[in-house]
Coordinates of C-alpha atoms and ligand atoms in Angstrom, one line a residue:
M673 CA 5.6 -0.9 2.6
N674 CA 2.5 -1.1 0.1
R675 CA 1.2 -3.9 0.3
S676 CA -0.1 -5.4 -2.5
F677 CA -0.9 -8.5 -4.8
P678 CA 0.3 -9.0 -8.4
D679 CA -1.9 -8.0 -11.1
G680 CA -3.9 -10.6 -12.6
F681 CA -3.9 -12.4 -9.2
L682 CA -6.2 -15.0 -10.0
W683 CA -8.8 -14.8 -7.0
G684 CA -11.9 -17.2 -6.8
G685 CA -12.4 -19.7 -4.5
A686 CA -13.6 -23.7 -4.9
T687 CA -15.7 -26.2 -4.2
A688 CA -16.0 -30.0 -4.6
A689 CA -18.1 -32.1 -6.7
N690 CA -18.7 -35.0 -4.3
Q691 CA -19.9 -31.6 -1.8
Y692 CA -21.5 -29.0 -3.7
E693 CA -22.9 -31.9 -6.6
G694 CA -25.7 -33.7 -6.0
G695 CA -27.0 -35.8 -8.7
W696 CA -25.8 -38.4 -7.7
N697 CA -27.7 -41.1 -9.6
E698 CA -28.3 -39.2 -12.6
G699 CA -26.4 -38.1 -15.7
G700 CA -25.8 -42.4 -16.1
R701 CA -23.6 -41.6 -13.1
G702 CA -21.6 -44.0 -11.0
P703 CA -22.2 -44.0 -7.2
S704 CA -19.2 -42.7 -5.4
I705 CA -17.6 -43.4 -1.9
D706 CA -19.1 -41.1 -0.6
D707 CA -22.9 -42.2 -1.3
V708 CA -22.2 -44.6 0.4
F709 CA -20.8 -42.8 3.9
T710 CA -23.3 -41.3 6.4
G711 CA -24.2 -37.3 7.8
G712 CA -22.6 -37.2 11.1
S713 CA -21.6 -34.6 13.8
V714 CA -18.3 -33.7 16.1
N715 CA -19.5 -36.8 18.1
T716 CA -20.9 -39.4 16.1
P717 CA -18.6 -40.5 13.4
R718 CA -20.0 -40.9 10.0
R719 CA -19.5 -44.4 8.5
I720 CA -19.0 -46.4 6.1
T721 CA -22.5 -48.4 5.2
I722 CA -21.7 -50.9 2.1
P723 CA -24.4 -51.5 0.8
A724 CA -26.4 -48.4 1.4
Q725 CA -29.0 -48.3 4.2
P726 CA -32.5 -47.6 3.8
D727 CA -32.8 -45.8 6.8
A728 CA -29.4 -43.7 6.4
F729 CA -28.7 -40.5 5.8
Y730 CA -25.9 -39.6 3.0
P731 CA -25.6 -36.0 2.2
N732 CA -23.5 -36.1 -0.8
H733 CA -26.5 -37.7 -2.3
E734 CA -27.6 -34.5 -3.3
A735 CA -24.5 -31.6 -1.2
T736 CA -26.5 -27.9 -2.4
D737 CA -26.8 -29.7 -5.6
F738 CA -24.8 -27.6 -8.0
Y739 CA -26.5 -30.3 -10.8
H740 CA -29.1 -28.5 -10.9
H741 CA -27.9 -25.0 -10.1
W742 CA -24.6 -24.1 -12.0
K743 CA -25.6 -21.6 -14.0
E744 CA -27.6 -19.8 -11.9
D745 CA -24.7 -20.3 -9.4
I746 CA -22.1 -19.1 -12.0
A747 CA -23.4 -16.2 -12.4
L748 CA -23.2 -15.2 -8.6
F749 CA -19.6 -16.6 -8.8
A750 CA -19.5 -13.7 -11.7
E751 CA -21.2 -11.2 -10.0
M752 CA -18.5 -11.3 -7.5
G753 CA -15.8 -11.0 -9.7
F754 CA -14.0 -14.8 -9.2
K755 CA -11.2 -14.8 -12.1
V756 CA -10.5 -18.6 -11.3
Y757 CA -13.4 -21.4 -9.8
R758 CA -11.7 -24.8 -8.6
M759 CA -14.1 -27.0 -8.8
S760 CA -13.3 -30.8 -9.3
I761 CA -14.4 -33.0 -11.3
S762 CA -17.0 -36.5 -10.3
W763 CA -13.9 -39.4 -11.3
S764 CA -17.5 -41.8 -11.1
R765 CA -19.7 -39.3 -13.3
I766 CA -17.1 -40.3 -16.6
F767 CA -16.6 -43.9 -15.5
P768 CA -19.0 -44.7 -14.1
R769 CA -17.4 -47.9 -12.8
G770 CA -13.6 -46.2 -13.1
D771 CA -12.3 -49.1 -15.1
E772 CA -14.7 -48.9 -18.2
E773 CA -12.8 -48.2 -21.7
Q774 CA -15.9 -46.4 -22.9
P775 CA -16.9 -42.9 -20.4
N776 CA -21.0 -41.9 -19.9
E777 CA -20.5 -39.1 -22.4
E778 CA -23.5 -37.8 -20.6
G779 CA -22.0 -37.2 -17.6
L780 CA -18.9 -35.7 -20.0
A781 CA -21.0 -33.3 -21.6
F782 CA -23.1 -32.2 -18.6
Y783 CA -19.0 -30.8 -17.6
D784 CA -18.8 -28.8 -21.6
Q785 CA -22.1 -27.2 -20.1
V786 CA -20.1 -25.8 -17.0
F787 CA -17.1 -25.2 -18.8
D788 CA -18.8 -22.7 -21.5
E789 CA -21.2 -20.9 -19.1
L790 CA -18.1 -20.7 -17.6
A791 CA -16.1 -19.1 -20.3
K792 CA -18.8 -16.8 -20.8
Y793 CA -18.0 -15.0 -17.9
G794 CA -14.0 -15.1 -18.3
I795 CA -13.5 -17.2 -15.3
E796 CA -10.8 -19.6 -15.3
P797 CA -11.4 -22.9 -14.3
L798 CA -9.5 -25.2 -12.1
V799 CA -10.0 -28.4 -11.9
T800 CA -9.1 -30.6 -9.3
L801 CA -9.1 -34.3 -10.3
S802 CA -10.0 -36.3 -7.4
H803 CA -11.0 -34.9 -4.8
Y804 CA -13.0 -36.9 -1.7
E805 CA -14.1 -39.0 -4.4
N806 CA -13.7 -42.5 -6.0
P807 CA -15.8 -44.5 -8.0
L808 CA -17.7 -47.1 -5.6
Y809 CA -16.3 -50.4 -7.8
L810 CA -13.6 -50.0 -6.9
T811 CA -13.2 -50.3 -3.4
T812 CA -15.7 -53.0 -3.6
Q813 CA -14.1 -54.9 -6.8
Y814 CA -10.5 -54.1 -6.1
G815 CA -9.8 -52.2 -2.3
G816 CA -9.5 -49.0 -2.7
W817 CA -5.3 -47.5 -4.4
K818 CA -3.1 -49.9 -1.7
N819 CA -4.0 -51.7 -5.2
R820 CA -2.0 -50.8 -8.2
K821 CA -4.6 -51.7 -10.8
L822 CA -6.1 -48.2 -10.2
V823 CA -3.2 -46.3 -11.6
D824 CA -4.2 -47.0 -14.9
F825 CA -7.3 -45.8 -14.8
F826 CA -7.3 -42.8 -13.3
V827 CA -5.2 -42.4 -15.5
H828 CA -7.0 -42.7 -18.3
Y829 CA -10.0 -41.5 -16.5
A830 CA -7.6 -37.8 -16.4
K831 CA -5.9 -38.7 -20.5
T832 CA -10.6 -38.3 -21.2
V833 CA -10.8 -35.2 -19.2
M834 CA -8.0 -33.8 -20.6
E835 CA -8.2 -34.7 -23.9
R836 CA -12.1 -34.2 -24.0
Y837 CA -11.6 -30.4 -22.0
K838 CA -8.5 -29.2 -24.1
G839 CA -8.7 -25.6 -24.3
K840 CA -11.7 -24.7 -22.4
V841 CA -9.6 -26.2 -19.3
R842 CA -5.9 -25.2 -18.5
R843 CA -5.1 -25.4 -15.0
W844 CA -5.1 -28.7 -13.5
L845 CA -4.3 -30.4 -9.8
T846 CA -3.6 -34.5 -9.7
F847 CA -5.4 -36.0 -6.3
N848 CA -7.2 -33.7 -3.1
E849 CA -5.1 -34.1 -0.2
I850 CA -2.2 -36.2 -1.8
N851 CA -1.4 -36.5 2.2
M852 CA -3.7 -37.1 4.3
L853 CA -3.3 -41.5 3.6
S854 CA -0.2 -39.8 6.1
V855 CA -2.3 -40.0 8.5
P856 CA -6.5 -42.5 9.2
F857 CA -8.3 -39.9 8.1
G858 CA -7.3 -40.2 5.0
T859 CA -8.2 -44.3 4.4
F860 CA -11.7 -44.1 3.0
I861 CA -12.0 -40.7 1.8
A862 CA -8.5 -40.4 0.0
G863 CA -7.3 -44.1 -0.8
G864 CA -11.2 -45.6 -1.0
M865 CA -10.0 -48.2 1.3
L866 CA -11.4 -49.4 4.3
P867 CA -9.8 -48.7 7.7
E868 CA -11.1 -52.1 8.9
T869 CA -8.8 -54.4 6.3
T870 CA -6.5 -51.1 6.0
T871 CA -2.7 -50.8 7.8
E872 CA -0.1 -47.5 7.3
Q873 CA 1.7 -49.8 5.9
D874 CA -1.3 -50.3 2.9
R875 CA -1.8 -45.7 3.1
W876 CA 1.7 -45.1 2.5
Q877 CA 1.6 -47.4 -0.6
A878 CA -1.7 -45.8 -2.0
M879 CA 0.4 -42.8 -1.3
H880 CA 2.9 -43.8 -3.4
H881 CA 0.4 -45.4 -5.9
Q882 CA -2.0 -41.9 -6.3
L883 CA 1.7 -40.0 -7.1
V884 CA 3.1 -42.5 -9.8
A885 CA -0.7 -42.3 -11.6
S886 CA -0.2 -38.0 -10.3
A887 CA 3.5 -38.0 -12.7
Q888 CA 1.2 -40.5 -14.6
A889 CA -1.1 -37.4 -15.6
V890 CA 1.0 -35.1 -15.5
R891 CA 3.4 -36.5 -18.4
L892 CA 0.1 -36.6 -19.9
G893 CA -1.5 -33.5 -19.5
H894 CA 1.5 -32.1 -21.3
R895 CA 2.3 -34.0 -24.5
I896 CA -1.9 -33.1 -24.3
D897 CA -1.2 -29.5 -24.4
P898 CA 1.7 -27.5 -23.4
D899 CA -0.3 -24.7 -22.5
N900 CA -1.7 -27.0 -19.5
Q901 CA 0.0 -26.2 -16.0
L902 CA -1.1 -29.0 -13.2
G903 CA 0.2 -29.0 -9.9
C904 CA -0.6 -30.9 -6.7
M905 CA -2.7 -30.2 -3.5
I906 CA -1.2 -30.5 -0.8
A907 CA -3.8 -30.7 2.8
Y908 CA -0.7 -28.2 4.7
M909 CA -1.5 -29.4 7.7
C910 CA 0.8 -26.7 10.3
V911 CA 2.8 -27.6 13.0
Y912 CA 4.6 -26.2 16.3
P913 CA 6.8 -27.4 18.1
R914 CA 5.2 -27.2 22.1
T915 CA 8.2 -26.6 24.5
C916 CA 11.6 -25.0 22.8
A917 CA 12.5 -27.5 24.3
P918 CA 15.5 -29.6 22.2
E919 CA 13.0 -32.7 22.0
D920 CA 9.8 -31.0 20.1
Q921 CA 11.4 -29.5 17.4
L922 CA 12.8 -32.8 16.3
T923 CA 9.5 -33.4 16.7
Q924 CA 8.3 -30.9 14.8
L925 CA 10.7 -31.6 11.7
S926 CA 9.6 -35.3 11.7
M927 CA 6.7 -34.7 12.0
D928 CA 6.0 -31.5 9.2
R929 CA 8.4 -33.8 6.5
L930 CA 5.8 -36.9 7.1
H931 CA 3.3 -35.7 6.6
N932 CA 3.1 -32.3 5.2
L933 CA 6.2 -31.7 3.1
L934 CA 6.7 -35.8 1.5
A935 CA 4.9 -35.7 -0.4
G936 CA 5.3 -32.9 -1.7
D937 CA 8.2 -32.8 -2.2
V938 CA 7.7 -36.0 -5.4
H939 CA 6.0 -34.1 -6.6
V940 CA 7.9 -31.5 -6.6
R941 CA 11.4 -32.6 -7.4
G942 CA 10.5 -36.0 -9.1
A943 CA 12.2 -38.4 -6.1
Y944 CA 11.6 -39.5 -2.2
P945 CA 13.5 -36.9 -0.5
S946 CA 16.6 -38.4 1.8
Y947 CA 14.7 -38.2 5.0
A948 CA 11.6 -40.6 3.9
R949 CA 14.0 -44.0 4.7
R950 CA 14.4 -43.6 7.9
L951 CA 10.7 -42.1 8.9
L952 CA 9.0 -44.9 6.7
A953 CA 11.2 -47.2 8.3
E954 CA 10.0 -46.3 11.7
K955 CA 7.4 -46.7 11.5
G956 CA 7.5 -49.9 9.7
V957 CA 6.4 -49.2 5.7
T958 CA 8.3 -50.4 2.9
L959 CA 7.3 -49.0 0.2
D960 CA 7.3 -51.2 -3.0
I961 CA 9.1 -48.6 -5.8
T962 CA 9.4 -50.0 -9.1
P963 CA 13.0 -48.1 -11.3
Q964 CA 9.6 -46.9 -13.9
D965 CA 7.9 -45.4 -10.6
E966 CA 11.3 -43.7 -10.4
V967 CA 11.2 -42.7 -14.1
D968 CA 6.7 -41.6 -14.8
L969 CA 7.9 -39.3 -10.8
R970 CA 11.5 -37.6 -11.9
E971 CA 9.2 -36.6 -16.0
G972 CA 5.8 -36.1 -13.6
T973 CA 6.3 -33.2 -12.3
V974 CA 3.9 -30.6 -11.3
D975 CA 3.8 -26.5 -12.8
F976 CA 2.7 -24.9 -9.5
Y977 CA 2.2 -26.4 -5.6
T978 CA -1.3 -25.0 -4.1
F979 CA -2.2 -26.7 -0.7
S980 CA -4.9 -25.7 1.4
Y981 CA -4.7 -24.3 5.3
Y982 CA -7.2 -23.5 7.3
D983 CA -5.0 -23.9 10.9
S984 CA -2.4 -24.7 13.3
R985 CA -1.5 -27.4 16.0
C986 CA 1.3 -27.9 18.4
V987 CA 3.6 -31.5 18.4
G988 CA 6.0 -32.7 21.3
T989 CA 5.5 -34.3 24.8
K990 CA 2.3 -34.0 26.4
Q991 CA 2.0 -32.2 29.6
E992 CA -0.9 -33.7 32.0
G993 CA -4.1 -31.1 31.3
D994 CA -2.5 -30.3 27.6
P995 CA -6.2 -30.1 25.2
S996 CA -6.2 -32.6 22.2
T997 CA -7.2 -29.8 19.2
G998 CA -11.1 -30.0 17.3
N999 CA -9.2 -30.5 13.9
G1000 CA -9.1 -34.5 14.3
A1001 CA -7.3 -35.4 11.2
L1002 CA -3.8 -34.8 12.2
G1003 CA -4.3 -34.0 16.0
G1004 CA -2.2 -32.5 18.0
I1005 CA -2.2 -30.3 21.2
R1006 CA -3.8 -26.5 20.7
N1007 CA -2.3 -23.5 21.5
P1008 CA -2.6 -21.4 24.2
Y1009 CA -1.8 -18.4 21.8
L1010 CA -4.3 -18.9 19.4
P1011 CA -8.5 -18.3 19.5
V1012 CA -10.9 -21.8 17.9
T1013 CA -13.6 -22.5 15.1
E1014 CA -17.0 -23.7 16.8
W1015 CA -16.2 -26.9 15.8
G1016 CA -12.5 -25.8 17.7
W1017 CA -10.0 -25.8 15.2
Q1018 CA -7.4 -23.0 15.3
I1019 CA -7.6 -19.8 14.4
D1020 CA -4.3 -18.5 12.7
P1021 CA -3.0 -16.5 9.8
Q1022 CA 0.3 -15.8 10.6
G1023 CA 0.7 -18.9 11.2
L1024 CA -0.2 -18.9 6.5
R1025 CA 2.4 -16.5 6.4
W1026 CA 5.3 -19.0 7.6
V1027 CA 3.6 -21.8 5.3
L1028 CA 4.2 -19.5 2.5
N1029 CA 7.3 -18.7 3.0
H1030 CA 8.1 -22.2 4.5
L1031 CA 7.0 -23.7 0.9
Y1032 CA 8.4 -21.2 -1.5
D1033 CA 12.4 -21.2 0.7
R1034 CA 11.6 -24.6 -0.7
Y1035 CA 9.8 -24.8 -4.9
Q1036 CA 10.6 -21.7 -6.2
I1037 CA 7.9 -22.4 -7.7
P1038 CA 4.6 -20.6 -7.8
L1039 CA 1.9 -21.2 -5.3
M1040 CA -1.7 -20.7 -4.9
V1041 CA -3.5 -21.2 -1.9
V1042 CA -6.5 -23.5 -3.0
E1043 CA -9.0 -23.9 0.3
N1044 CA -8.4 -21.6 3.5
G1045 CA -11.9 -20.4 5.1
L1046 CA -14.1 -20.8 8.3
G1047 CA -16.7 -23.6 9.4
A1048 CA -19.1 -21.2 11.2
M1049 CA -23.3 -22.0 11.8
D1050 CA -25.4 -18.8 10.1
Q1051 CA -28.6 -17.5 10.5
R1052 CA -30.6 -16.1 8.0
E1053 CA -32.7 -13.5 9.8
P1054 CA -36.0 -12.7 9.0
D1055 CA -35.4 -10.6 6.3
G1056 CA -33.5 -12.7 4.7
A1057 CA -30.3 -11.4 5.5
I1058 CA -27.4 -12.9 6.5
H1059 CA -24.6 -11.6 9.1
D1060 CA -20.9 -13.6 9.1
P1061 CA -18.6 -10.6 10.2
Y1062 CA -17.0 -13.5 12.0
R1063 CA -16.0 -14.7 8.7
I1064 CA -15.3 -11.5 7.2
D1065 CA -12.5 -11.0 10.0
Y1066 CA -11.5 -14.5 9.1
L1067 CA -10.5 -14.2 5.3
R1068 CA -8.8 -11.0 6.8
A1069 CA -7.5 -12.1 8.5
H1070 CA -5.6 -14.2 6.4
I1071 CA -4.9 -12.2 3.0
Q1072 CA -3.4 -9.8 5.4
A1073 CA -1.0 -12.8 6.3
M1074 CA -1.1 -13.9 2.6
A1075 CA -0.2 -10.1 1.3
E1076 CA 3.2 -10.5 4.1
A1077 CA 4.1 -13.3 2.2
V1078 CA 3.8 -11.8 -1.1
A1079 CA 5.9 -9.2 0.5
D1080 CA 8.0 -11.6 2.4
G1081 CA 9.2 -11.9 -1.7
V1082 CA 6.2 -15.8 -3.0
D1083 CA 5.6 -15.6 -5.4
L1084 CA 1.6 -16.4 -5.3
Q1085 CA -0.6 -16.6 -7.8
G1086 CA -3.4 -17.2 -6.6
Y1087 CA -7.0 -18.1 -3.6
T1088 CA -9.6 -19.4 -3.7
P1089 CA -11.5 -20.1 -0.5
W1090 CA -13.4 -23.7 0.5
G1091 CA -17.3 -23.9 0.2
C1092 CA -17.4 -20.1 -1.8
I1093 CA -21.1 -21.2 -1.9
D1094 CA -22.3 -23.5 1.3
L1095 CA -21.3 -27.5 0.8
V1096 CA -21.8 -29.9 3.0
S1097 CA -18.6 -30.6 5.2
A1098 CA -16.4 -33.5 4.6
S1099 CA -15.2 -34.5 8.6
T1100 CA -18.4 -34.2 9.6
G1101 CA -21.0 -34.1 6.7
E1102 CA -22.8 -31.6 8.7
M1103 CA -24.2 -29.0 6.3
R1104 CA -24.3 -26.4 9.4
K1105 CA -20.3 -26.3 9.3
R1106 CA -21.2 -23.7 6.3
Y1107 CA -18.5 -22.4 4.6
G1108 CA -19.2 -20.1 2.4
M1109 CA -20.3 -16.6 1.6
I1110 CA -23.2 -17.5 -0.5
Y1111 CA -26.2 -19.4 1.5
V1112 CA -28.4 -22.6 0.7
D1113 CA -31.3 -23.3 1.8
K1114 CA -30.5 -27.0 3.0
H1115 CA -30.2 -28.4 6.5
D1116 CA -29.1 -31.5 8.9
D1117 CA -31.9 -33.6 8.1
G1118 CA -32.2 -33.4 4.7
S1119 CA -35.3 -30.3 3.9
G1120 CA -34.4 -27.3 2.5
D1121 CA -35.0 -26.1 -0.9
L1122 CA -31.8 -25.1 -2.3
S1123 CA -32.0 -21.7 -2.6
R1124 CA -28.9 -19.3 -2.8
H1125 CA -28.5 -16.1 -1.1
R1126 CA -26.0 -13.9 -0.5
K1127 CA -24.2 -13.4 3.3
D1128 CA -22.5 -10.0 4.3
S1129 CA -18.9 -12.4 2.7
F1130 CA -20.2 -11.9 -0.3
Y1131 CA -20.4 -8.2 -1.1
W1132 CA -16.9 -8.5 0.9
Y1133 CA -15.2 -10.3 -0.8
Q1134 CA -16.8 -8.9 -4.2
K1135 CA -15.0 -5.5 -3.6
V1136 CA -11.6 -8.0 -2.3
I1137 CA -11.3 -8.8 -5.4
A1138 CA -12.8 -5.6 -7.4
T1139 CA -9.9 -3.8 -5.7
N1140 CA -7.2 -7.1 -6.0
G1141 CA -6.9 -6.5 -2.3
Q1142 CA -6.4 -3.3 -1.3
D1143 CA -10.1 -2.7 0.6
L1144 CA -10.5 -5.3 3.0
T1145 CA -12.4 -2.9 4.8
Ligands
LIG998 C1 -10.5 -30.3 3.1 C2 -10.9 -30.8 2.1 O1 -8.8 -31.1 4.1 O2 -11.0 -29.8 4.0 C3 -11.9 -30.1 1.5 O3 -10.1 -30.9 0.8 C4 -13.5 -29.8 3.1 O4 -12.7 -31.3 0.8 C5 -12.5 -29.5 3.9 O5 -14.5 -29.8 2.9 C6 -12.3 -28.8 5.3 O6 -13.1 -29.5 5.7 P1 -13.9 -29.6 6.7 O7 -14.1 -31.4 6.9 O8 -14.6 -28.9 7.5 O9 -15.3 -29.7 5.8

C-alpha cells in the first residue's frame, strides 16, 4: 500500500519565545518566569531565583536570539520549504506585568514584522498564546494560575493579539502542554506557581482555570474572525502497561486518562469526562467549577487537536531492578524493547502511530503533531559541517509512523518538529541538548557568536518537504 501524506500537508517546525526569542529586557518587555530560572543539567536541577541573582546564569535571557535574527531565521525556514511555522508570542512583551489595560505597542510591532516576513515566503504562522511563559508579576503578585484572576488577564491578552493580527494569523493554540499541570514538573513552568507553596489541589485548580481561559479565548477567537482555527496542545506522554497483569492494564488506563486524556477531553468535548470525578477524588482534589465555567467550556471547544510526542514509558507494578526513564516529567519504568537518547528518553516511533490512532478514534477531529524530535549533542567539524545522522534516523522513523497512521485513516494535517533551530532546553536549561536542523553557535557557559549553520538534517528535511514525505532516504 502506498504510504503518502495528503496534499497541502503542513510541514514545518516549532519553537517558542521563552526558549528562543531572547531580548528579555528589550522593546519594553517585562520579565517572565523564565527570566528567573537558572540553567541546569541532568544532574543539577534548574533553580527559581526571585529576584534574579547577579552571579547566576539565565539561559533564556538571550536564548538563541530570534529577537535580532528573525529575518535570517525565517529565510532559513523558507529555504527548508516550511509551509507552517509554529511559534509563540511572549505575553510579557505585550503586557509587561500581565495585568495592564493597555498593551506595549513596541511588542505588538515586533510580531507584526515577523508575521509580515513569514507571509512574504508563504509560510503560515501557527501561534501558541502561552508557551511556558507567564509574566513574572503574575507569579509574585497573584500567585500564578491557581488564582482565578489570571483567566481575565489571559483573555484580555488573547483578545488584544487576536484583534491586532486578524488576517495575519489564522491558526492559534491556547496553552502549550496544559496537561503538564497534572504533574509537579508543570508547577512553575506551566502554572507560574512556586513549588514550595503549591499543593496538588492547586495544580489541578490551575489547570481548570487554564481550561476555562482557553475556552473563552476560543469563543472569542471565532467571534473576532470566523476564519480563525483554534486548537489545544497536549503533551502526549504515551504509557504502556509494565506487564500483561490485569492490574497493570488498569494502572495504564488511569495514568493515560489522568495525565493525557483528561485535559484534551475537556478541550474537545466541552465538559469534564465521567471518569474525572473518581480519579481526582482519589487524589483528594475537589475542583471549584462555577456554572459559568461549565457554559464557557461548552461554548469554547477547539477546532483541532495538537500534541507533542517524544517518547513512551511503562507504568504498573515496579519490580526490583526496574530502571526509571530519563524523562522525569511523568516518570515511569524503562521499556527493555526500546533504545534511549543521551538524556534517557525512550525512542518509540511506533508509539506515535498508536497515539495518533488512539486520539483520532476518540475525537474524530483534525490532528497535528506540533512537537517531536531528538535532543542530542552535535559536533561542528573543522570544515563547518554538522553531521547528525542520529537526528535524521529519529525523524525518519517518526514520519514513517505518521504515514502509517494516515494509512490507518487518521486525519493528520501537519508536522512541526520541535526546535527546528537550536534553542534552550525547557527541562534542563541546557544548550547542548540540541533539537535543531539549524545549528546556533551558543553554548552552556553563554559563549558563542550566535551564527547559524545548516546541519545535514536541514538538507534532508528540505527533501522530505519537497517530496511531501515520499523521499525519506
Ligand atoms: C516540550 C515543551 O515538553 O518538550 C518544550 O513544549 C520543550 O518547551 C520540549 O523544550 C523538549 O523538552 P526539553 O526539556 O528537552 O527542552
